[in-house]
Amino acid sequence: MYARTGNQNRLVLFILIIIAVGLITFYHKGGKGVVSRLERAILSVVTPAQKAVNSIIAPGRRVVDYAVGINRLVFDNRALKTENIRLRREIGELKSLRAKNARLADLAGFRKSIDSTTVAANVISRSPTSWQSLVTIDVGLDNGVDKEMAVVTNRGLVGQVIQATKSTAIVQLIDDRRSGVAVEVKRTGATGVVEGSMDGNLRLRFIASDADVRGRDVLVTSGAGAVYPRGIAVGTIAKISTTPYSLEKQISVEAVVNQAKLFEVLVITEKSGADRPR
Amino acid sequence: MSERHRFALILAAGILLQAVIVPFISLGRVQPDIILVIVAVAGFVGGPGMGAVGGFAGGLVQDLLAPGSMGLNVLIKTLVGYFSGQVERTILGRSVLMPFFAIGVVSFTAQTLFVLAAFLFGEGMRLMPVYRFIIAPSALYTAIIGFIIVPRLSLLLSEDRHKTVFK
């Protein structure tokens, strides 16, 4: 049954490569064609199994984490006693700072990001390949979640929804190689794009070569584009370097959200009025 | 049950394992590629044609499982399946460790091709961190999985139920 000639095998290979290159060339993320329907069909089969396995493994994982945590507690206890004395001194200083902060917050017109309408979700699975940074969450179209919606935690930006079924959705994390987030430096307003990469590192690109940026500068979403509302924390600048043959600075970014420890997230289903695209 | 039906069932099981179990046993971005192991064994046992078709099917489903990217896994696994079929005929020397080395080489090659194809299609990257922290450890992880499952898989897929590869 398998005894094809060499020429037949080469012909089969040639045809399959043409189809594969055609898929790469003509595939459009976010389209509504046959491929998108196939994606949803496959996901609707697989995601119930992912949910079931997660419901079995998650409690076990917590037990393991708890056992490991007990050992750490003994060491932490000693350190905490010393820290306690130092903190009592600081509390006094912080009380006066808190009052000042409240006045400044009013003056700056500071808004909490929960101004927008959000849906809470649990992370039930992660990417099935090494080359993409994706998670699956347990809310979908039935919960008002759809493609191109921002996903956040209380710490900052997680990513965006790239595919949704009735009860689940796939979220592309900001460190995915295909992710790009328009940001601005909170301190100076300089704009750029934070891109993910194959090795999972974040880089700030397309920023003016004379822009005023420093290590530990906070990057927030600039609101450019239709997906991410303005003002959500993305990361901090970790390292700035230049190479002799490049006009662009090499700026690495550390995300504010720990992608490896995502358990619950919020999906922004409706932005507040000021953040809707003009 | 025909060999093609057996392969389809095994591939379906492999896809479910990859989608449902592998994320829980991954170490950061380091993951075994069970679909690649199945495709390679299909090539070893069934020849280049079977390997190419199996690679196409496995790669297509793997791309459908991870939306946002389409075609790279299809292309790479088609090539890997084809050349696995070519290579098995020429491997000299049989050893119980051969599945480990064969799958390790296949995995390393497949990931290198993936990175090269991504680069050719316009994705920038830093190669050394990618090789050090993702490709090499993933190839080792996949090789360990291959060492465990290749002998059994080759028995299941082979027309001659007594034939195993690399022996």
CSV table of C-alpha atoms in Angstrom, one decimal:
chain,number,residue,atom,x,y,z
A,1,MET,CA,0.0,0.0,0.0
A,2,TYR,CA,2.9,2.4,0.7
A,3,ALA,CA,5.1,1.3,-2.2
A,4,ARG,CA,4.9,4.5,-4.2
A,5,THR,CA,7.7,5.2,-6.6
A,6,GLY,CA,10.2,8.0,-5.9
A,7,ASN,CA,8.6,10.2,-8.6
A,8,GLN,CA,5.2,9.8,-7.1
A,9,ASN,CA,6.5,10.6,-3.7
A,10,ARG,CA,8.2,13.7,-5.0
A,11,LEU,CA,5.0,14.8,-6.8
A,12,VAL,CA,3.0,14.4,-3.6
A,13,LEU,CA,5.6,16.4,-1.7
A,14,PHE,CA,5.6,19.2,-4.3
A,15,ILE,CA,1.8,19.5,-4.2
A,16,LEU,CA,1.7,19.5,-0.4
A,17,ILE,CA,4.4,22.2,-0.3
A,18,ILE,CA,2.5,24.4,-2.7
A,19,ILE,CA,-0.6,24.1,-0.6
A,20,ALA,CA,1.4,24.9,2.6
A,21,VAL,CA,3.0,28.0,1.0
A,22,GLY,CA,-0.4,29.1,-0.2
A,23,LEU,CA,-1.8,28.8,3.3
A,24,ILE,CA,1.1,30.8,4.7
A,25,THR,CA,0.7,33.5,2.0
A,26,PHE,CA,-3.0,33.9,1.9
A,27,TYR,CA,-4.0,33.2,5.5
A,28,HIS,CA,-5.4,36.4,7.1
A,29,LYS,CA,-5.7,36.5,10.9
A,30,GLY,CA,-9.2,37.7,11.9
A,31,GLY,CA,-10.8,36.6,8.6
A,32,LYS,CA,-14.2,34.9,8.4
A,33,GLY,CA,-13.4,32.3,5.8
A,34,VAL,CA,-13.1,28.5,5.7
A,35,VAL,CA,-9.9,28.5,7.8
A,36,SER,CA,-11.4,30.5,10.6
A,37,ARG,CA,-14.4,28.2,10.6
A,38,LEU,CA,-12.1,25.2,10.8
A,39,GLU,CA,-10.2,26.8,13.7
A,40,ARG,CA,-13.4,27.2,15.6
A,41,ALA,CA,-14.5,23.7,14.8
A,42,ILE,CA,-11.2,22.2,16.1
A,43,LEU,CA,-11.3,24.4,19.2
A,44,SER,CA,-14.9,23.4,20.0
A,45,VAL,CA,-13.7,19.8,20.1
A,46,VAL,CA,-10.5,20.3,22.1
A,47,THR,CA,-11.4,23.0,24.6
A,48,PRO,CA,-13.9,20.8,26.6
A,49,ALA,CA,-11.1,18.3,27.1
A,50,GLN,CA,-8.8,21.2,28.2
A,51,LYS,CA,-11.4,22.3,30.7
A,52,ALA,CA,-11.8,18.8,32.1
A,53,VAL,CA,-8.1,18.2,32.5
A,54,ASN,CA,-7.6,21.6,34.1
A,55,SER,CA,-10.3,20.9,36.6
A,56,ILE,CA,-8.5,17.7,37.6
A,57,ILE,CA,-4.9,19.0,37.6
A,58,ALA,CA,-5.5,22.5,39.1
A,59,PRO,CA,-6.3,21.2,42.7
A,60,GLY,CA,-3.4,18.9,42.6
A,61,ARG,CA,-1.1,21.7,41.6
A,62,ARG,CA,-2.3,23.8,44.5
A,63,VAL,CA,-1.5,20.9,46.9
A,64,VAL,CA,2.0,20.7,45.6
A,65,ASP,CA,2.5,24.5,45.7
A,66,TYR,CA,1.2,24.4,49.3
A,67,ALA,CA,3.7,21.7,50.4
A,68,VAL,CA,6.5,23.6,48.9
A,69,GLY,CA,5.3,26.8,50.4
A,70,ILE,CA,5.4,25.4,54.0
A,71,ASN,CA,9.2,24.9,53.8
A,72,ARG,CA,9.7,28.5,52.7
A,73,LEU,CA,7.5,29.8,55.6
A,74,VAL,CA,10.1,28.9,58.2
A,75,PHE,CA,12.7,31.0,56.5
A,76,ASP,CA,10.3,33.8,55.7
A,77,ASN,CA,9.1,34.1,59.3
A,78,ARG,CA,12.5,35.1,60.5
A,79,ALA,CA,13.0,37.7,57.8
A,80,LEU,CA,9.5,39.0,58.4
A,81,LYS,CA,10.1,39.8,62.1
A,82,THR,CA,13.0,42.1,61.1
A,83,GLU,CA,11.0,43.6,58.3
A,84,ASN,CA,8.1,44.3,60.7
A,85,ILE,CA,10.1,46.7,62.8
A,86,ARG,CA,11.3,48.7,59.8
A,87,LEU,CA,7.7,48.8,58.3
A,88,ARG,CA,6.2,50.3,61.5
A,89,ARG,CA,8.5,53.2,61.1
A,90,GLU,CA,7.5,53.6,57.5
A,91,ILE,CA,3.8,53.5,58.2
A,92,GLY,CA,3.9,56.9,59.9
A,93,GLU,CA,5.6,58.4,56.9
A,94,LEU,CA,3.2,56.7,54.4
A,95,LYS,CA,0.1,58.1,56.2
A,96,SER,CA,1.1,61.7,55.4
A,97,LEU,CA,2.2,60.7,51.8
A,98,ARG,CA,-1.2,59.0,51.3
A,99,ALA,CA,-3.1,62.2,51.9
A,100,LYS,CA,-0.8,64.1,49.5
A,101,ASN,CA,-1.3,61.4,46.9
A,102,ALA,CA,-5.1,61.6,47.1
A,103,ARG,CA,-5.0,65.3,46.4
A,104,LEU,CA,-2.6,64.8,43.4
A,105,ALA,CA,-4.8,62.1,42.0
A,106,ASP,CA,-7.8,64.4,42.0
A,107,LEU,CA,-5.7,67.1,40.3
A,108,ALA,CA,-4.4,64.8,37.5
A,109,GLY,CA,-7.9,63.5,36.7
A,110,PHE,CA,-6.7,60.0,37.4
A,111,ARG,CA,-9.2,57.3,36.2
A,112,LYS,CA,-9.2,53.7,37.2
A,113,SER,CA,-9.2,51.4,34.2
A,114,ILE,CA,-12.2,49.5,35.5
A,115,ASP,CA,-14.2,52.4,34.0
A,116,SER,CA,-14.7,50.0,31.1
A,117,THR,CA,-17.0,47.0,31.0
A,118,THR,CA,-15.2,43.8,31.8
A,119,VAL,CA,-15.8,40.0,32.0
A,120,ALA,CA,-13.7,37.9,34.5
A,121,ALA,CA,-12.2,34.7,33.2
A,122,ASN,CA,-10.1,31.7,34.3
A,123,VAL,CA,-7.1,30.5,32.3
A,124,ILE,CA,-7.7,26.9,31.5
A,125,SER,CA,-4.9,26.0,29.2
A,126,ARG,CA,-1.7,27.3,27.5
A,127,SER,CA,-0.2,27.2,24.1
A,128,PRO,CA,0.2,23.8,22.5
A,129,THR,CA,3.4,24.9,20.7
A,130,SER,CA,6.7,26.4,21.7
A,131,TRP,CA,6.5,29.2,19.2
A,132,GLN,CA,3.4,30.9,20.3
A,133,SER,CA,2.4,32.5,23.6
A,134,LEU,CA,-1.3,31.8,23.9
A,135,VAL,CA,-3.7,31.0,26.7
A,136,THR,CA,-7.2,29.7,26.6
A,137,ILE,CA,-9.8,31.3,28.9
A,138,ASP,CA,-13.2,30.0,29.9
A,139,VAL,CA,-15.4,32.7,28.5
A,140,GLY,CA,-16.5,33.2,24.9
A,141,LEU,CA,-19.1,34.6,22.5
A,142,ASP,CA,-21.9,33.7,24.9
A,143,ASN,CA,-20.3,36.0,27.6
A,144,GLY,CA,-19.9,38.9,25.2
A,145,VAL,CA,-16.2,38.1,24.5
A,146,ASP,CA,-15.0,38.4,20.9
A,147,LYS,CA,-11.9,38.9,18.8
A,148,GLU,CA,-9.8,42.0,19.2
A,149,MET,CA,-10.7,42.6,22.8
A,150,ALA,CA,-8.1,43.6,25.3
A,151,VAL,CA,-7.3,41.3,28.2
A,152,VAL,CA,-5.9,42.7,31.5
A,153,THR,CA,-5.2,41.9,35.1
A,154,ASN,CA,-5.1,44.4,38.0
A,155,ARG,CA,-1.4,44.7,37.3
A,156,GLY,CA,-1.6,45.5,33.7
A,157,LEU,CA,-1.9,44.3,30.1
A,158,VAL,CA,-2.0,40.6,29.3
A,159,GLY,CA,-2.9,40.5,25.6
A,160,GLN,CA,-5.8,40.4,23.2
A,161,VAL,CA,-8.5,37.8,22.2
A,162,ILE,CA,-7.7,36.4,18.7
A,163,GLN,CA,-10.3,33.6,18.5
A,164,ALA,CA,-13.5,32.9,20.3
A,165,THR,CA,-15.9,30.0,20.5
A,166,LYS,CA,-19.2,30.0,22.3
A,167,SER,CA,-17.7,29.3,25.7
A,168,THR,CA,-13.9,29.8,25.4
A,169,ALA,CA,-11.5,32.2,23.8
A,170,ILE,CA,-7.8,32.2,22.8
A,171,VAL,CA,-5.7,35.1,24.1
A,172,GLN,CA,-2.5,36.1,22.4
A,173,LEU,CA,-0.1,37.3,25.1
A,174,ILE,CA,2.0,40.4,24.6
A,175,ASP,CA,5.2,38.3,24.4
A,176,ASP,CA,3.9,36.3,21.5
A,177,ARG,CA,6.1,36.7,18.4
A,178,ARG,CA,3.1,38.1,16.5
A,179,SER,CA,2.1,40.7,19.1
A,180,GLY,CA,2.6,44.4,18.9
A,181,VAL,CA,1.3,47.0,21.4
A,182,ALA,CA,1.4,50.7,20.7
A,183,VAL,CA,2.8,52.3,23.9
A,184,GLU,CA,4.0,55.6,25.3
A,185,VAL,CA,6.6,56.3,27.9
A,186,LYS,CA,4.6,57.5,30.9
A,187,ARG,CA,7.3,60.0,32.0
A,188,THR,CA,7.9,61.7,28.6
A,189,GLY,CA,5.1,60.7,26.3
A,190,ALA,CA,7.5,59.3,23.7
A,191,THR,CA,5.7,56.6,21.6
A,192,GLY,CA,6.8,53.3,20.2
A,193,VAL,CA,5.6,49.7,19.8
A,194,VAL,CA,6.3,46.8,22.3
A,195,GLU,CA,6.8,43.6,20.3
A,196,GLY,CA,7.0,40.0,21.4
A,197,SER,CA,9.5,37.6,19.9
A,198,MET,CA,10.3,33.9,19.4
A,199,ASP,CA,12.3,33.7,22.6
A,200,GLY,CA,9.5,35.4,24.6
A,201,ASN,CA,11.4,38.6,25.3
A,202,LEU,CA,9.7,42.0,24.8
A,203,ARG,CA,11.4,44.8,22.8
A,204,LEU,CA,10.4,48.4,22.4
A,205,ARG,CA,10.7,49.4,18.8
A,206,PHE,CA,9.9,52.3,16.4
A,207,ILE,CA,10.8,54.8,19.0
A,208,ALA,CA,12.6,58.0,17.9
A,209,SER,CA,16.4,57.6,18.2
A,210,ASP,CA,16.5,60.9,20.2
A,211,ALA,CA,13.6,60.0,22.5
A,212,ASP,CA,14.1,60.5,26.2
A,213,VAL,CA,14.0,57.0,27.6
A,214,ARG,CA,15.7,55.6,30.7
A,215,GLY,CA,15.9,52.3,32.5
A,216,ARG,CA,12.8,51.6,34.7
A,217,ASP,CA,10.6,54.0,32.7
A,218,VAL,CA,7.0,52.8,32.7
A,219,LEU,CA,5.4,52.0,29.4
A,220,VAL,CA,1.6,52.3,29.1
A,221,THR,CA,-0.8,51.7,26.2
A,222,SER,CA,-1.1,54.8,24.0
A,223,GLY,CA,-4.6,54.1,22.8
A,224,ALA,CA,-3.5,54.0,19.1
A,225,GLY,CA,-5.4,51.3,17.2
A,226,ALA,CA,-8.8,49.8,18.0
A,227,VAL,CA,-7.9,47.2,20.6
A,228,TYR,CA,-6.1,48.5,23.7
A,229,PRO,CA,-7.6,51.3,25.7
A,230,ARG,CA,-5.2,54.0,26.7
A,231,GLY,CA,-3.3,54.1,30.0
A,232,ILE,CA,-2.9,50.3,30.8
A,233,ALA,CA,0.5,49.4,32.2
A,234,VAL,CA,2.5,47.2,29.8
A,235,GLY,CA,6.0,47.0,31.2
A,236,THR,CA,9.1,48.8,32.3
A,237,ILE,CA,12.3,49.4,30.4
A,238,ALA,CA,14.9,46.9,31.5
A,239,LYS,CA,17.9,47.6,29.3
A,240,ILE,CA,18.9,50.1,26.7
A,241,SER,CA,21.8,49.4,24.4
A,242,THR,CA,23.1,50.6,21.0
A,243,THR,CA,25.0,48.8,18.3
A,244,PRO,CA,27.5,50.5,16.1
A,245,TYR,CA,25.7,49.6,12.9
A,246,SER,CA,22.2,50.3,13.8
A,247,LEU,CA,20.3,53.6,14.1
A,248,GLU,CA,17.7,52.1,16.4
A,249,LYS,CA,18.4,51.6,20.1
A,250,GLN,CA,17.9,48.0,21.4
A,251,ILE,CA,15.4,48.4,24.2
A,252,SER,CA,14.3,45.4,26.2
A,253,VAL,CA,11.2,45.5,28.3
A,254,GLU,CA,10.0,43.6,31.3
A,255,ALA,CA,6.3,43.0,31.4
A,256,VAL,CA,4.4,44.1,34.5
A,257,VAL,CA,2.2,40.9,34.3
A,258,ASN,CA,4.0,37.6,35.0
A,259,GLN,CA,2.9,35.6,31.9
A,260,ALA,CA,3.8,32.3,33.6
A,261,LYS,CA,1.5,32.9,36.6
A,262,LEU,CA,-1.8,33.8,34.9
A,263,PHE,CA,-4.8,32.3,36.6
A,264,GLU,CA,-7.6,34.9,36.4
A,265,VAL,CA,-7.9,37.7,33.9
A,266,LEU,CA,-10.4,40.4,32.9
A,267,VAL,CA,-11.6,40.9,29.3
A,268,ILE,CA,-12.5,44.5,28.4
A,269,THR,CA,-15.7,44.0,26.4
A,270,GLU,CA,-16.6,47.6,26.1
A,271,LYS,CA,-14.2,50.5,26.5
A,272,SER,CA,-15.2,53.7,28.3
A,273,GLY,CA,-16.2,56.7,26.1
A,274,ALA,CA,-12.8,58.4,26.1
A,275,ASP,CA,-11.1,55.2,24.9
A,276,ARG,CA,-13.4,54.3,22.0
A,277,PRO,CA,-11.8,54.8,18.6
A,278,ARG,CA,-12.5,58.2,17.1
B,1,MET,CA,-8.5,-1.9,10.7
B,2,SER,CA,-6.4,-0.5,7.8
B,3,GLU,CA,-3.0,1.1,8.4
B,4,ARG,CA,-4.4,4.5,7.3
B,5,HIS,CA,-7.2,4.3,9.8
B,6,ARG,CA,-4.7,3.3,12.5
B,7,PHE,CA,-2.6,6.3,11.6
B,8,ALA,CA,-5.5,8.7,11.7
B,9,LEU,CA,-6.6,7.4,15.1
B,10,ILE,CA,-3.0,7.7,16.5
B,11,LEU,CA,-2.7,11.2,15.0
B,12,ALA,CA,-6.0,12.2,16.6
B,13,ALA,CA,-4.8,10.9,20.0
B,14,GLY,CA,-1.5,12.7,19.6
B,15,ILE,CA,-3.3,16.0,18.8
B,16,LEU,CA,-5.5,15.7,21.9
B,17,LEU,CA,-2.4,14.9,24.0
B,18,GLN,CA,-0.5,17.9,22.5
B,19,ALA,CA,-3.4,20.3,23.1
B,20,VAL,CA,-4.6,19.1,26.5
B,21,ILE,CA,-1.7,17.5,28.4
B,22,VAL,CA,1.5,19.0,27.0
B,23,PRO,CA,0.8,22.5,28.2
B,24,PHE,CA,0.8,21.1,31.8
B,25,ILE,CA,4.1,19.3,31.3
B,26,SER,CA,5.9,22.1,29.5
B,27,LEU,CA,8.7,24.0,31.2
B,28,GLY,CA,8.1,27.6,30.1
B,29,ARG,CA,8.4,27.5,26.3
B,30,VAL,CA,10.1,24.1,26.3
B,31,GLN,CA,7.6,21.5,25.2
B,32,PRO,CA,7.8,18.1,23.6
B,33,ASP,CA,6.2,17.8,20.2
B,34,ILE,CA,4.2,14.6,20.2
B,35,ILE,CA,2.7,15.3,16.8
B,36,LEU,CA,6.3,15.5,15.3
B,37,VAL,CA,7.1,12.1,16.9
B,38,ILE,CA,4.0,10.5,15.3
B,39,VAL,CA,4.8,12.1,11.9
B,40,ALA,CA,8.4,11.0,12.0
B,41,VAL,CA,7.4,7.4,12.9
B,42,ALA,CA,4.9,7.5,10.0
B,43,GLY,CA,7.8,8.3,7.7
B,44,PHE,CA,10.1,5.7,9.2
B,45,VAL,CA,7.5,3.0,8.8
B,46,GLY,CA,5.4,4.0,5.8
B,47,GLY,CA,8.0,5.7,3.6
B,48,PRO,CA,8.3,9.3,2.3
B,49,GLY,CA,4.8,9.5,0.8
B,50,MET,CA,3.1,8.5,4.0
B,51,GLY,CA,5.3,10.7,6.1
B,52,ALA,CA,4.6,13.8,3.9
B,53,VAL,CA,0.8,13.3,4.0
B,54,GLY,CA,0.9,12.6,7.7
B,55,GLY,CA,3.1,15.6,8.3
B,56,PHE,CA,0.7,17.8,6.3
B,57,ALA,CA,-2.3,16.6,8.3
B,58,GLY,CA,-0.6,16.9,11.7
B,59,GLY,CA,0.9,20.3,10.9
B,60,LEU,CA,-2.5,21.6,9.7
B,61,VAL,CA,-4.3,20.6,12.8
B,62,GLN,CA,-1.4,22.0,15.0
B,63,ASP,CA,-1.7,25.4,13.2
B,64,LEU,CA,-5.5,25.3,13.6
B,65,LEU,CA,-5.1,24.8,17.3
B,66,ALA,CA,-3.0,27.9,17.7
B,67,PRO,CA,-4.8,30.7,15.8
B,68,GLY,CA,-2.9,33.7,14.5
B,69,SER,CA,-0.4,31.7,12.5
B,70,MET,CA,-1.1,29.4,9.6
B,71,GLY,CA,1.1,27.3,7.3
B,72,LEU,CA,4.5,27.1,9.0
B,73,ASN,CA,3.8,23.9,10.9
B,74,VAL,CA,2.1,22.5,7.8
B,75,LEU,CA,5.2,23.2,5.7
B,76,ILE,CA,7.8,22.0,8.2
B,77,LYS,CA,6.0,18.8,9.2
B,78,THR,CA,5.4,17.9,5.6
B,79,LEU,CA,9.1,18.2,4.9
B,80,VAL,CA,10.0,16.3,8.1
B,81,GLY,CA,7.6,13.5,7.3
B,82,TYR,CA,9.0,13.1,3.8
B,83,PHE,CA,12.6,13.1,4.8
B,84,SER,CA,12.1,10.8,7.8
B,85,GLY,CA,10.8,8.3,5.2
B,86,GLN,CA,14.0,8.8,3.1
B,87,VAL,CA,16.4,8.7,6.1
B,88,GLU,CA,15.2,5.5,7.7
B,89,ARG,CA,16.1,3.5,4.6
B,90,THR,CA,19.7,4.7,4.8
B,91,ILE,CA,20.4,4.6,8.5
B,92,LEU,CA,23.1,2.2,9.3
B,93,GLY,CA,23.6,0.6,12.6
B,94,ARG,CA,20.7,-0.5,14.9
B,95,SER,CA,20.6,0.4,18.5
B,96,VAL,CA,18.0,0.6,21.3
B,97,LEU,CA,19.1,4.3,21.7
B,98,MET,CA,18.5,5.0,18.0
B,99,PRO,CA,14.9,6.3,18.6
B,100,PHE,CA,16.3,8.8,21.1
B,101,PHE,CA,18.9,10.2,18.6
B,102,ALA,CA,16.7,10.0,15.6
B,103,ILE,CA,13.8,11.9,17.2
B,104,GLY,CA,16.3,14.4,18.7
B,105,VAL,CA,17.8,15.1,15.3
B,106,VAL,CA,14.3,15.3,13.7
B,107,SER,CA,13.1,17.7,16.4
B,108,PHE,CA,16.2,19.9,16.2
B,109,THR,CA,16.0,20.0,12.4
B,110,ALA,CA,12.2,20.7,12.4
B,111,GLN,CA,12.6,23.6,14.8
B,112,THR,CA,15.5,25.0,12.9
B,113,LEU,CA,13.5,24.9,9.7
B,114,PHE,CA,10.6,26.6,11.5
B,115,VAL,CA,12.8,29.5,12.7
B,116,LEU,CA,14.4,29.8,9.3
B,117,ALA,CA,11.0,29.8,7.6
B,118,ALA,CA,9.7,32.4,10.1
B,119,PHE,CA,12.8,34.6,9.4
B,120,LEU,CA,12.2,34.3,5.6
B,121,PHE,CA,8.6,35.3,6.1
B,122,GLY,CA,9.7,38.5,7.9
B,123,GLU,CA,9.9,37.7,11.6
B,124,GLY,CA,13.0,39.2,13.3
B,125,MET,CA,14.6,37.3,16.2
B,126,ARG,CA,17.8,36.7,18.1
B,127,LEU,CA,19.1,33.2,17.2
B,128,MET,CA,21.4,32.4,20.2
B,129,PRO,CA,18.7,32.8,22.9
B,130,VAL,CA,16.2,30.9,20.7
B,131,TYR,CA,18.6,27.9,20.3
B,132,ARG,CA,19.8,27.9,23.8
B,133,PHE,CA,16.5,28.3,25.7
B,134,ILE,CA,13.9,26.8,23.3
B,135,ILE,CA,15.2,24.6,20.4
B,136,ALA,CA,17.9,22.6,22.2
B,137,PRO,CA,15.9,21.8,25.4
B,138,SER,CA,12.7,21.1,23.3
B,139,ALA,CA,14.6,18.7,21.1
B,140,LEU,CA,15.9,16.9,24.2
B,141,TYR,CA,12.5,16.7,25.7
B,142,THR,CA,11.0,15.4,22.5
B,143,ALA,CA,13.8,12.9,22.1
B,144,ILE,CA,13.0,11.5,25.6
B,145,ILE,CA,9.3,11.2,24.7
B,146,GLY,CA,10.4,9.6,21.4
B,147,PHE,CA,12.6,7.0,23.1
B,148,ILE,CA,9.6,5.9,25.2
B,149,ILE,CA,6.9,5.8,22.5
B,150,VAL,CA,8.7,5.2,19.1
B,151,PRO,CA,9.0,1.4,19.5
B,152,ARG,CA,5.4,0.9,20.4
B,153,LEU,CA,4.2,3.4,17.8
B,154,SER,CA,6.1,1.7,15.0
B,155,LEU,CA,4.5,-1.6,15.9
B,156,LEU,CA,1.1,0.0,15.8
B,157,LEU,CA,1.6,1.7,12.4
B,158,SER,CA,3.5,-1.0,10.6
B,159,GLU,CA,1.8,-3.3,8.0
B,160,ASP,CA,4.0,-6.0,9.3
B,161,ARG,CA,3.0,-6.0,13.0
B,162,HIS,CA,6.3,-7.6,13.9
B,163,LYS,CA,8.4,-4.9,12.3
B,164,THR,CA,9.9,-2.2,14.4
B,165,VAL,CA,12.2,0.6,13.2
B,166,PHE,CA,15.9,0.8,14.1
B,167,LYS,CA,16.1,-2.9,15.0
